[in-house]
Short mmCIF file of C-alpha atoms in Angstrom, two decimals:
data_model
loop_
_atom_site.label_atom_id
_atom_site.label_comp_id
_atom_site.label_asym_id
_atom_site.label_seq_id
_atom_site.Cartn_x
_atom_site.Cartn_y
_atom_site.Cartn_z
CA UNK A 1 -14.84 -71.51 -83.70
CA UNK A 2 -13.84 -73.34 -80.61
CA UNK A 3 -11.09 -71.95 -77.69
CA UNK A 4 -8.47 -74.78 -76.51
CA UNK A 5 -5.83 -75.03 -73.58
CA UNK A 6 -3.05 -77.09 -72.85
CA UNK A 7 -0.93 -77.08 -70.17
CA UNK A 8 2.64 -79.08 -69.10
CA UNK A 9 4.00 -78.91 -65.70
CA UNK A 10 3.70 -80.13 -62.45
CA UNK A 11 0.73 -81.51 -61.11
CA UNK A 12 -2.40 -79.29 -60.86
CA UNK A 13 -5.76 -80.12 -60.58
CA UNK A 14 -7.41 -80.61 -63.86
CA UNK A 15 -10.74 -79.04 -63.12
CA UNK A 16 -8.75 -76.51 -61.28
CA UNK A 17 -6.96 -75.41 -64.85
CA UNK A 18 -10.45 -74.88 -66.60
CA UNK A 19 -11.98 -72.63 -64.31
CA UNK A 20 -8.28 -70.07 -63.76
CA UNK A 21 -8.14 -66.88 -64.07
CA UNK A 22 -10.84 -64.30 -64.59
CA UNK A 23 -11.19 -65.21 -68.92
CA UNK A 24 -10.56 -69.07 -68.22
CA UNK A 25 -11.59 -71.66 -70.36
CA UNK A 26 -14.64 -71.87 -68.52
CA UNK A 27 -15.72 -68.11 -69.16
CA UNK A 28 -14.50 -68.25 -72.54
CA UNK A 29 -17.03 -70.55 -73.32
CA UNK A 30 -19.90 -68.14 -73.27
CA UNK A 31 -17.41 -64.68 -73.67
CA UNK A 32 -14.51 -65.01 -75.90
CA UNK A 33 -12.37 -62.37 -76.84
CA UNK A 34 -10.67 -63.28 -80.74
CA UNK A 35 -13.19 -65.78 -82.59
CA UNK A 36 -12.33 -63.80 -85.53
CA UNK A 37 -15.47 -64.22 -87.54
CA UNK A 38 -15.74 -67.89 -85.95
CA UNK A 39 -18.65 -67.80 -84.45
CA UNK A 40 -19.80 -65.75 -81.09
CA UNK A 41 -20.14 -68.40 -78.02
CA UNK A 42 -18.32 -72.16 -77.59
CA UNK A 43 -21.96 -73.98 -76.36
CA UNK A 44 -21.66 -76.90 -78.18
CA UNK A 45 -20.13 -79.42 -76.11
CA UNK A 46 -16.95 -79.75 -74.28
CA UNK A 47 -13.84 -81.90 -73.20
CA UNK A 48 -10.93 -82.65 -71.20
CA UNK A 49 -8.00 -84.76 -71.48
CA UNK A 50 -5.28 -85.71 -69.04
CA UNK A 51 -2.76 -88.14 -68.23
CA UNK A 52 -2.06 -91.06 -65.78
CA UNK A 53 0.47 -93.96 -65.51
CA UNK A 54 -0.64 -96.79 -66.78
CA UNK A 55 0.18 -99.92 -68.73
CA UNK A 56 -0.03 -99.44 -72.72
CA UNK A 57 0.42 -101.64 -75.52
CA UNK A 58 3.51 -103.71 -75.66
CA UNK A 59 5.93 -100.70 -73.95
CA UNK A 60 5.12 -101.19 -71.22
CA UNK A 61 4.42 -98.37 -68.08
CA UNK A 62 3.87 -94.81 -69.52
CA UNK A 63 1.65 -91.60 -69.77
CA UNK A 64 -1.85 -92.94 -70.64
CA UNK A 65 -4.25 -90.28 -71.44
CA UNK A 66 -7.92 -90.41 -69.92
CA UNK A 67 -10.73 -87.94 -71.06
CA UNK A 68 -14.27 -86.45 -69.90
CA UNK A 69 -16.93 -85.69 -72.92
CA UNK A 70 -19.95 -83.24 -73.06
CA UNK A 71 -22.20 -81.94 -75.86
CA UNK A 72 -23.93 -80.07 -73.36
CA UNK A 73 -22.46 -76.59 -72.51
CA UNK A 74 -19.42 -76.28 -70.25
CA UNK A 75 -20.95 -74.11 -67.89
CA UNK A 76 -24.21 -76.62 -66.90
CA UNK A 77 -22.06 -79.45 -66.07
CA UNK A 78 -21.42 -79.88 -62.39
CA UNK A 79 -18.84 -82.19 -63.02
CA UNK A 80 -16.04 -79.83 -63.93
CA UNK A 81 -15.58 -78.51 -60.56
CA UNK A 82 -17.19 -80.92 -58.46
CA UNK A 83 -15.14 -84.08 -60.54
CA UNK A 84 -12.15 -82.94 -62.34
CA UNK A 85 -11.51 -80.86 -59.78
CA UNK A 86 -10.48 -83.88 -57.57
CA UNK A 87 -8.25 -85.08 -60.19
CA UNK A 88 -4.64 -84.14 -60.33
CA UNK A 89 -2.53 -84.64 -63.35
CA UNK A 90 1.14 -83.21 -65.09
CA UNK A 91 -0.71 -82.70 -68.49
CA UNK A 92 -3.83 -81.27 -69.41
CA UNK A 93 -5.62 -81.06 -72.89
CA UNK A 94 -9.11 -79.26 -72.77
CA UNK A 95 -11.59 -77.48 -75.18
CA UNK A 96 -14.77 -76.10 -75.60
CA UNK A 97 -17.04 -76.69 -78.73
CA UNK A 98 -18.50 -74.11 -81.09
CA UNK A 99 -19.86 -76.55 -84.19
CA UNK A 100 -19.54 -75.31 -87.42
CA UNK A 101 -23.00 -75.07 -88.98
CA UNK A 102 -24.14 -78.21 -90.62
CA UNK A 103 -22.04 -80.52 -88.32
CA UNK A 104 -23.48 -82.69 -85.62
CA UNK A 105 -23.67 -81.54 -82.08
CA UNK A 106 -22.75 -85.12 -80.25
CA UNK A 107 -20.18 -86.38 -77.52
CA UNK A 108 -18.35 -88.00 -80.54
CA UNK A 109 -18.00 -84.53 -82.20
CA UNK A 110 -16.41 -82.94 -78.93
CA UNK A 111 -12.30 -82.94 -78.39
CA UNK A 112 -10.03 -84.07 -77.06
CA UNK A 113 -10.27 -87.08 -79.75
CA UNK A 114 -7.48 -89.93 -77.89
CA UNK A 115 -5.38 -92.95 -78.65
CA UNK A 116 -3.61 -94.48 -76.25
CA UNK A 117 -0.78 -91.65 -74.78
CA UNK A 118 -2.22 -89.05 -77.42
CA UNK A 119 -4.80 -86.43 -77.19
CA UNK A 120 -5.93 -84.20 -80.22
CA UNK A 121 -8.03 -80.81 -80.48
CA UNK A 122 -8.63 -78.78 -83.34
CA UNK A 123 -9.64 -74.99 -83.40
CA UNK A 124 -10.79 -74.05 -87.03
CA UNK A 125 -12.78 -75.39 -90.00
CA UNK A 126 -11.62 -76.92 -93.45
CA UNK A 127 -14.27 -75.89 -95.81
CA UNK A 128 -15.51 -78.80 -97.97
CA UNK A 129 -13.61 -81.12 -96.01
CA UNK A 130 -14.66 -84.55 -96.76
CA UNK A 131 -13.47 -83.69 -100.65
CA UNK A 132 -10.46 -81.61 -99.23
CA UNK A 133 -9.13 -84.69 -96.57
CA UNK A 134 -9.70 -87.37 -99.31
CA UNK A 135 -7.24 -85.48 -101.27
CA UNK A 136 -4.58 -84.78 -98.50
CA UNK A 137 -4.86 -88.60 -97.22
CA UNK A 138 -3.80 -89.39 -100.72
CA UNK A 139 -0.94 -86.69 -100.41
CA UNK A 140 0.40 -88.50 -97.35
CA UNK A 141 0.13 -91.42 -98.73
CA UNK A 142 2.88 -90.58 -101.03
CA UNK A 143 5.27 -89.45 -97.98
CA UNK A 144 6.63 -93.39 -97.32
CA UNK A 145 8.39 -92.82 -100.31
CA UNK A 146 10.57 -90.81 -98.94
CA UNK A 147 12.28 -90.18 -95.39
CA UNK A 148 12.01 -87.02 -93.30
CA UNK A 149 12.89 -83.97 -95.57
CA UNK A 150 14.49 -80.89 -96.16
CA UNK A 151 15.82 -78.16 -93.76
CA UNK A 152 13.78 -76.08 -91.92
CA UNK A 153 12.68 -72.79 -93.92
CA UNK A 154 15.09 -69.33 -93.51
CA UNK A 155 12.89 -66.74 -91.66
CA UNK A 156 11.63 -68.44 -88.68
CA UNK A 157 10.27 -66.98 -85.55
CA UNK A 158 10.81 -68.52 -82.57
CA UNK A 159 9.55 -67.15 -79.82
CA UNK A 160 9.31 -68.17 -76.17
CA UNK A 161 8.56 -67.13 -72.36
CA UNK A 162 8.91 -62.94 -72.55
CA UNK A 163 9.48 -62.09 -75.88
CA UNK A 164 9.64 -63.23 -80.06
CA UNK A 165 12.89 -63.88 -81.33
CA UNK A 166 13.13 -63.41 -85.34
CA UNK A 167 16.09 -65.35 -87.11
CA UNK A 168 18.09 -66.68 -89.85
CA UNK A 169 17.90 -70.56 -90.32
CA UNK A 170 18.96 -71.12 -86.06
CA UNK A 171 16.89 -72.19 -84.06
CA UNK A 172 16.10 -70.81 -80.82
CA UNK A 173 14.05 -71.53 -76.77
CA UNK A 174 13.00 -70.15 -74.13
CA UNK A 175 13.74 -72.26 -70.78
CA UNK A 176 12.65 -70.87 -67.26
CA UNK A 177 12.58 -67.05 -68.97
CA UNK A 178 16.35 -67.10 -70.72
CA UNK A 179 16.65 -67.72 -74.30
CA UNK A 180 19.46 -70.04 -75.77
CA UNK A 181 20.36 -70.87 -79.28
CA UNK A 182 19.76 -74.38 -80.55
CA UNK A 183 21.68 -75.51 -83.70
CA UNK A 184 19.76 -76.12 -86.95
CA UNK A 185 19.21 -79.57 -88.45
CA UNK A 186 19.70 -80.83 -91.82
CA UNK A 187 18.00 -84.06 -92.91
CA UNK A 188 18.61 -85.71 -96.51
CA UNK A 189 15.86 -87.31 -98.71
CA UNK A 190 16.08 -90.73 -98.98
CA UNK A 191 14.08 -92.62 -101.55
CA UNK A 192 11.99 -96.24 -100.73
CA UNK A 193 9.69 -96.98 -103.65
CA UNK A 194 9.28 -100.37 -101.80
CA UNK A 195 7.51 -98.36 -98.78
CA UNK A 196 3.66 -98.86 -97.93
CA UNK A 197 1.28 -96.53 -98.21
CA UNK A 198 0.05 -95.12 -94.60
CA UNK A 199 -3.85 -95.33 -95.47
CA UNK A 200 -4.02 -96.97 -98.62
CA UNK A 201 -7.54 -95.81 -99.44
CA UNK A 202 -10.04 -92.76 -98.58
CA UNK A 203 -12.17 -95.55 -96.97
CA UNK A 204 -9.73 -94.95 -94.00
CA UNK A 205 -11.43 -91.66 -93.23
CA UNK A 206 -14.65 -94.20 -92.10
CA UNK A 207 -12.64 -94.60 -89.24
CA UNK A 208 -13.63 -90.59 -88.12
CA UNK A 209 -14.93 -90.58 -84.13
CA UNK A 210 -17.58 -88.23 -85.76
CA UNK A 211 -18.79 -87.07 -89.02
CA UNK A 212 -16.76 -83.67 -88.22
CA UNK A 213 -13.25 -82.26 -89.89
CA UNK A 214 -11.81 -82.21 -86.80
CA UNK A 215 -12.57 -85.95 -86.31
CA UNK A 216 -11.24 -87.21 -90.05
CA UNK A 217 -8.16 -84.37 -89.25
CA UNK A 218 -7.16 -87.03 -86.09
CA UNK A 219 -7.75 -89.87 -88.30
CA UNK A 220 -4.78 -88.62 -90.59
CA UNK A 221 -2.91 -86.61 -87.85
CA UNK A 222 -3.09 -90.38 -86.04
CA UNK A 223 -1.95 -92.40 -89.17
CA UNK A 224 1.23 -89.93 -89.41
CA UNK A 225 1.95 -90.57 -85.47
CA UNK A 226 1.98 -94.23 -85.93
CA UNK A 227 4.77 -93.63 -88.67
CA UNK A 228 7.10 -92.09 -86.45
CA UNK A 229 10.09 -94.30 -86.03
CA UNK A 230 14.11 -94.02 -86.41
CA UNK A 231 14.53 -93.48 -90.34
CA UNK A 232 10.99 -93.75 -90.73
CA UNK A 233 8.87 -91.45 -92.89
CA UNK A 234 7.97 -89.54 -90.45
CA UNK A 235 10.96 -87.72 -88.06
CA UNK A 236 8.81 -87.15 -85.06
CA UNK A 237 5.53 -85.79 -83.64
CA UNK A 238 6.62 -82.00 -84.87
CA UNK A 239 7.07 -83.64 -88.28
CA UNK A 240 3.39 -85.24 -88.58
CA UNK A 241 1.93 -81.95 -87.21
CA UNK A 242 3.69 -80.06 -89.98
CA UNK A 243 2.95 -82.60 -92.66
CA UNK A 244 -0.61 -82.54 -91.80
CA UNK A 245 -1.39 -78.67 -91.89
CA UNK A 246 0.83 -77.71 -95.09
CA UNK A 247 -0.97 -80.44 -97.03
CA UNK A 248 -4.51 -79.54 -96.01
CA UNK A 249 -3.65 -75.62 -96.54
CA UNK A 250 -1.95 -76.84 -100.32
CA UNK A 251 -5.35 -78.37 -101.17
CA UNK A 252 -8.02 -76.10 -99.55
CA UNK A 253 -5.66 -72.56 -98.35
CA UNK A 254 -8.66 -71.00 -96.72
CA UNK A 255 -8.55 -73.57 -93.77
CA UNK A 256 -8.25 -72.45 -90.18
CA UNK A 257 -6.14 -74.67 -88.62
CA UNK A 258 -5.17 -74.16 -85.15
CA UNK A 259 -3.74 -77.83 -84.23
CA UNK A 260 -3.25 -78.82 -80.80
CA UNK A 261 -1.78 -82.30 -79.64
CA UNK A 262 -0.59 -83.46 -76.31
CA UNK A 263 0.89 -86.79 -75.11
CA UNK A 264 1.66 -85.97 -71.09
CA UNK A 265 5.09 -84.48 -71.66
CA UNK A 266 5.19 -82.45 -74.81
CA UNK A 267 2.65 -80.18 -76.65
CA UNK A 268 2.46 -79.32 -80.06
CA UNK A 269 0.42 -76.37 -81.88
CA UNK A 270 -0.41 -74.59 -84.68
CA UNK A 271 -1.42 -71.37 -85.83
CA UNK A 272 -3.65 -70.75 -88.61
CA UNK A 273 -6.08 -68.40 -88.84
CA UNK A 274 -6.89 -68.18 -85.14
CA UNK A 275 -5.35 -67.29 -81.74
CA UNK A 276 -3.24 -68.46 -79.66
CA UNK A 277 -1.28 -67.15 -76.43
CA UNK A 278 1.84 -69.16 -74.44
CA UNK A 279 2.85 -68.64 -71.02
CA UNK A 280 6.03 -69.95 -70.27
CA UNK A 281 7.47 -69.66 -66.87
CA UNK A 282 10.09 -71.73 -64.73
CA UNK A 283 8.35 -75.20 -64.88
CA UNK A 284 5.10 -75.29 -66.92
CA UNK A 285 4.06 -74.57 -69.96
CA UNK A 286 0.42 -73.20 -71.15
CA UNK A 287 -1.23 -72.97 -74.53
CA UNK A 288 -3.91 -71.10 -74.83
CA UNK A 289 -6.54 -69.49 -77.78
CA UNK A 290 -6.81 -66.67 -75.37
CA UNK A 291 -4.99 -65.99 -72.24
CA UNK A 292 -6.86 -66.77 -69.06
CA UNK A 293 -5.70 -63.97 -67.29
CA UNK A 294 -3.35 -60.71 -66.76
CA UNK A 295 -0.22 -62.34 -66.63
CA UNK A 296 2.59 -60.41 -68.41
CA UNK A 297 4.20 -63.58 -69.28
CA UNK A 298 1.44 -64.03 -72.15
CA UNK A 299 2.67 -63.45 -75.67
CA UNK A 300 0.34 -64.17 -78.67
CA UNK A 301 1.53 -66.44 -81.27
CA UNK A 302 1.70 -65.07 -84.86
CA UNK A 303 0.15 -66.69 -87.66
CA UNK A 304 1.25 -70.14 -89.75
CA UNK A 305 3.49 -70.90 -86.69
CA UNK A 306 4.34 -74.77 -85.51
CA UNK A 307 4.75 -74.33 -81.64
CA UNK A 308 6.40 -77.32 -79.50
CA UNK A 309 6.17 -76.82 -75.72
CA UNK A 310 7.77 -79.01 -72.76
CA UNK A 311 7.95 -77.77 -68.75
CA UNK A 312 8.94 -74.38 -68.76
CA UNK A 313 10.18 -73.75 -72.20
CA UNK A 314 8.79 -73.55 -75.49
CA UNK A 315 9.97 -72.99 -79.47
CA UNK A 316 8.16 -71.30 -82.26
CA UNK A 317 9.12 -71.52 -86.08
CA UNK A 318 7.28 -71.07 -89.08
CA UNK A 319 4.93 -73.38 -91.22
CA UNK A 320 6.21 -72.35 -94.65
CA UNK A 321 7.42 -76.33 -96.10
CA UNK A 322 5.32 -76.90 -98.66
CA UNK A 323 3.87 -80.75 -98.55
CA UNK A 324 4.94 -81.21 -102.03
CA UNK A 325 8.78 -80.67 -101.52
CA UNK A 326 8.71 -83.19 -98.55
CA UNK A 327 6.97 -85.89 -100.46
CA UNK A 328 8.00 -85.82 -104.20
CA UNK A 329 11.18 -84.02 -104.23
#
């Protein structure tokens, strides 16, 4: 399908980070290693993401995300070296394009898909999605009626900077190559018939950048983002991540869903289906479908995994909370 990066740290210049190492992102455009039946080459387009301080909405002075589109191939556009090069940023979202057959091969169709201090890319395909979405946007609708959930499944993984960690219900991180223990959390369910729904009707789907499932996956992915507050039906940006890739898998389990979403100082991932490497050492972080070179810092990611990644450390648990439990138990 496509091949994705994302990177947290200190500055570095964006173009810089596309082209790295001998199997960049750049290379891996026209010579990837672990499609895995997803196609052969990522020509279909291209784009980058990355942050700047700026003023945004009503909060003032924070991590504003700017982005460069191309449908044409990666490696005939000039602009990557010659452009991004000069720009320098902490944060860096970036993907290149292999369209699944039948979908449109536009700028609109190419991630990073952005709103405001967010940045989105999807890796994967949700086979008859426009059905599939319209039934999932009607799942989530149902999640205001109740507050963030249950406790995080037994059998995690969590795996970080040199080495996979398996474990009981704890939690666990890697920060600048040492791994410490984190305590588990318990949330209660808290009913609110009186709650709104989030969408309110398929028509909200319209609002899709692109007639793509990658651009109607942001349109939900963004409704559950906006929903994040204190007590709110949604805990945090882990939470909407989650919520989005159990209830597309419930409805249509042969989806590859390799999430990745970025807003300047965090990244969040997830695996389904396809790859995905992390390289964690003493102050950035980088996600990537394949790593970009020989570093023995790489470790792959195993499958239906939710991975959050900051500066130098990362955590890794499982995806196994069914939708269902989280919004009608």
């Amino acid at each position: 399908m496509c091949r994705q990066l994302g990177y947290v740290g200190p500055p570095v210049a964006v173009g810089e980070l596309v082209v790295r190492g001998p199997h960049s992102l750049y290379v891996q455009s026209w010579a990837p290693r672990e499609m895995r039946g997803g196609g052969t080459i990522n020509a279909d387009g291209f784009g980058v993401a990355w942050w700047r301080r700026a003023e945004v909405g009503v909060e003032g002075t924070r991590d504003a995300v700017t982005r460069y589109r191309n449908p044409a191939p990666i490696w005939t556009d000039p602009a990557v070296t010659e452009v991004l090069g000069q720009v320098e940023s902490r944060a860096v979202l970036a993907a290149v394009r292999s369209a699944t057959v039948g979908m449109p091969v536009e700028r609109a169709a190419c991630a990073p898909f952005v709103d405001e201090h967010w940045a989105f890319s999807h890796n994967g395909v949700v086979p008859d999605w426009r059905t599939t979405l319209a039934l999932v946007l009607a799942d989530l609708d149902e999640i205001p009626a109740s507050a963030p959930g249950l406790d995080a499944p037994p059998g995690s993984l969590h795996a970080q900077g040199n080495g996979a960690v398996p474990s009981g219900s704890s939690a666990g991180a890697f920060s600048g190559g040492e791994y410490a223990d984190a305590a588990p959390s318990a949330e209660s369910v808290r009913i609110r018939p009186d709650a709104a729904p989030l969408f309110g009707s398929a028509a909200a789907l319209l609002q899709a950048e692109a007639l793509t499932d990658s651009a109607a996956l942001w349109v939900l992915l963004r409704g559950l983002l906006g929903a994040i507050r204190p007590g709110g039906p949604v805990a945090d940006a882990a939470d909407a991540v989650r919520l989005l890739t159990t209830a597309a898998l419930r409805h249509q389990p042969n989806a590859r869903l390799n999430l990745l979403l970025g807003n300047g100082t965090q990244l969040w991932a997830t695996t389904c289906w396809h790859a995905l490497s992390v390289l964690v050492a003493d102050d950035y972080t980088v996600l990537c479908s394949e790593p970009y070179d020989d570093d023995p810092r790489w470790q792959p990611v195993a499958d239906r995994q939710l991975v959050i990644a900051g500066p130098g450390h990362c955590t890794i648990t499982a995806l196994e909370l069914p939708v269902t439990e989280r919004v009608r138990s």
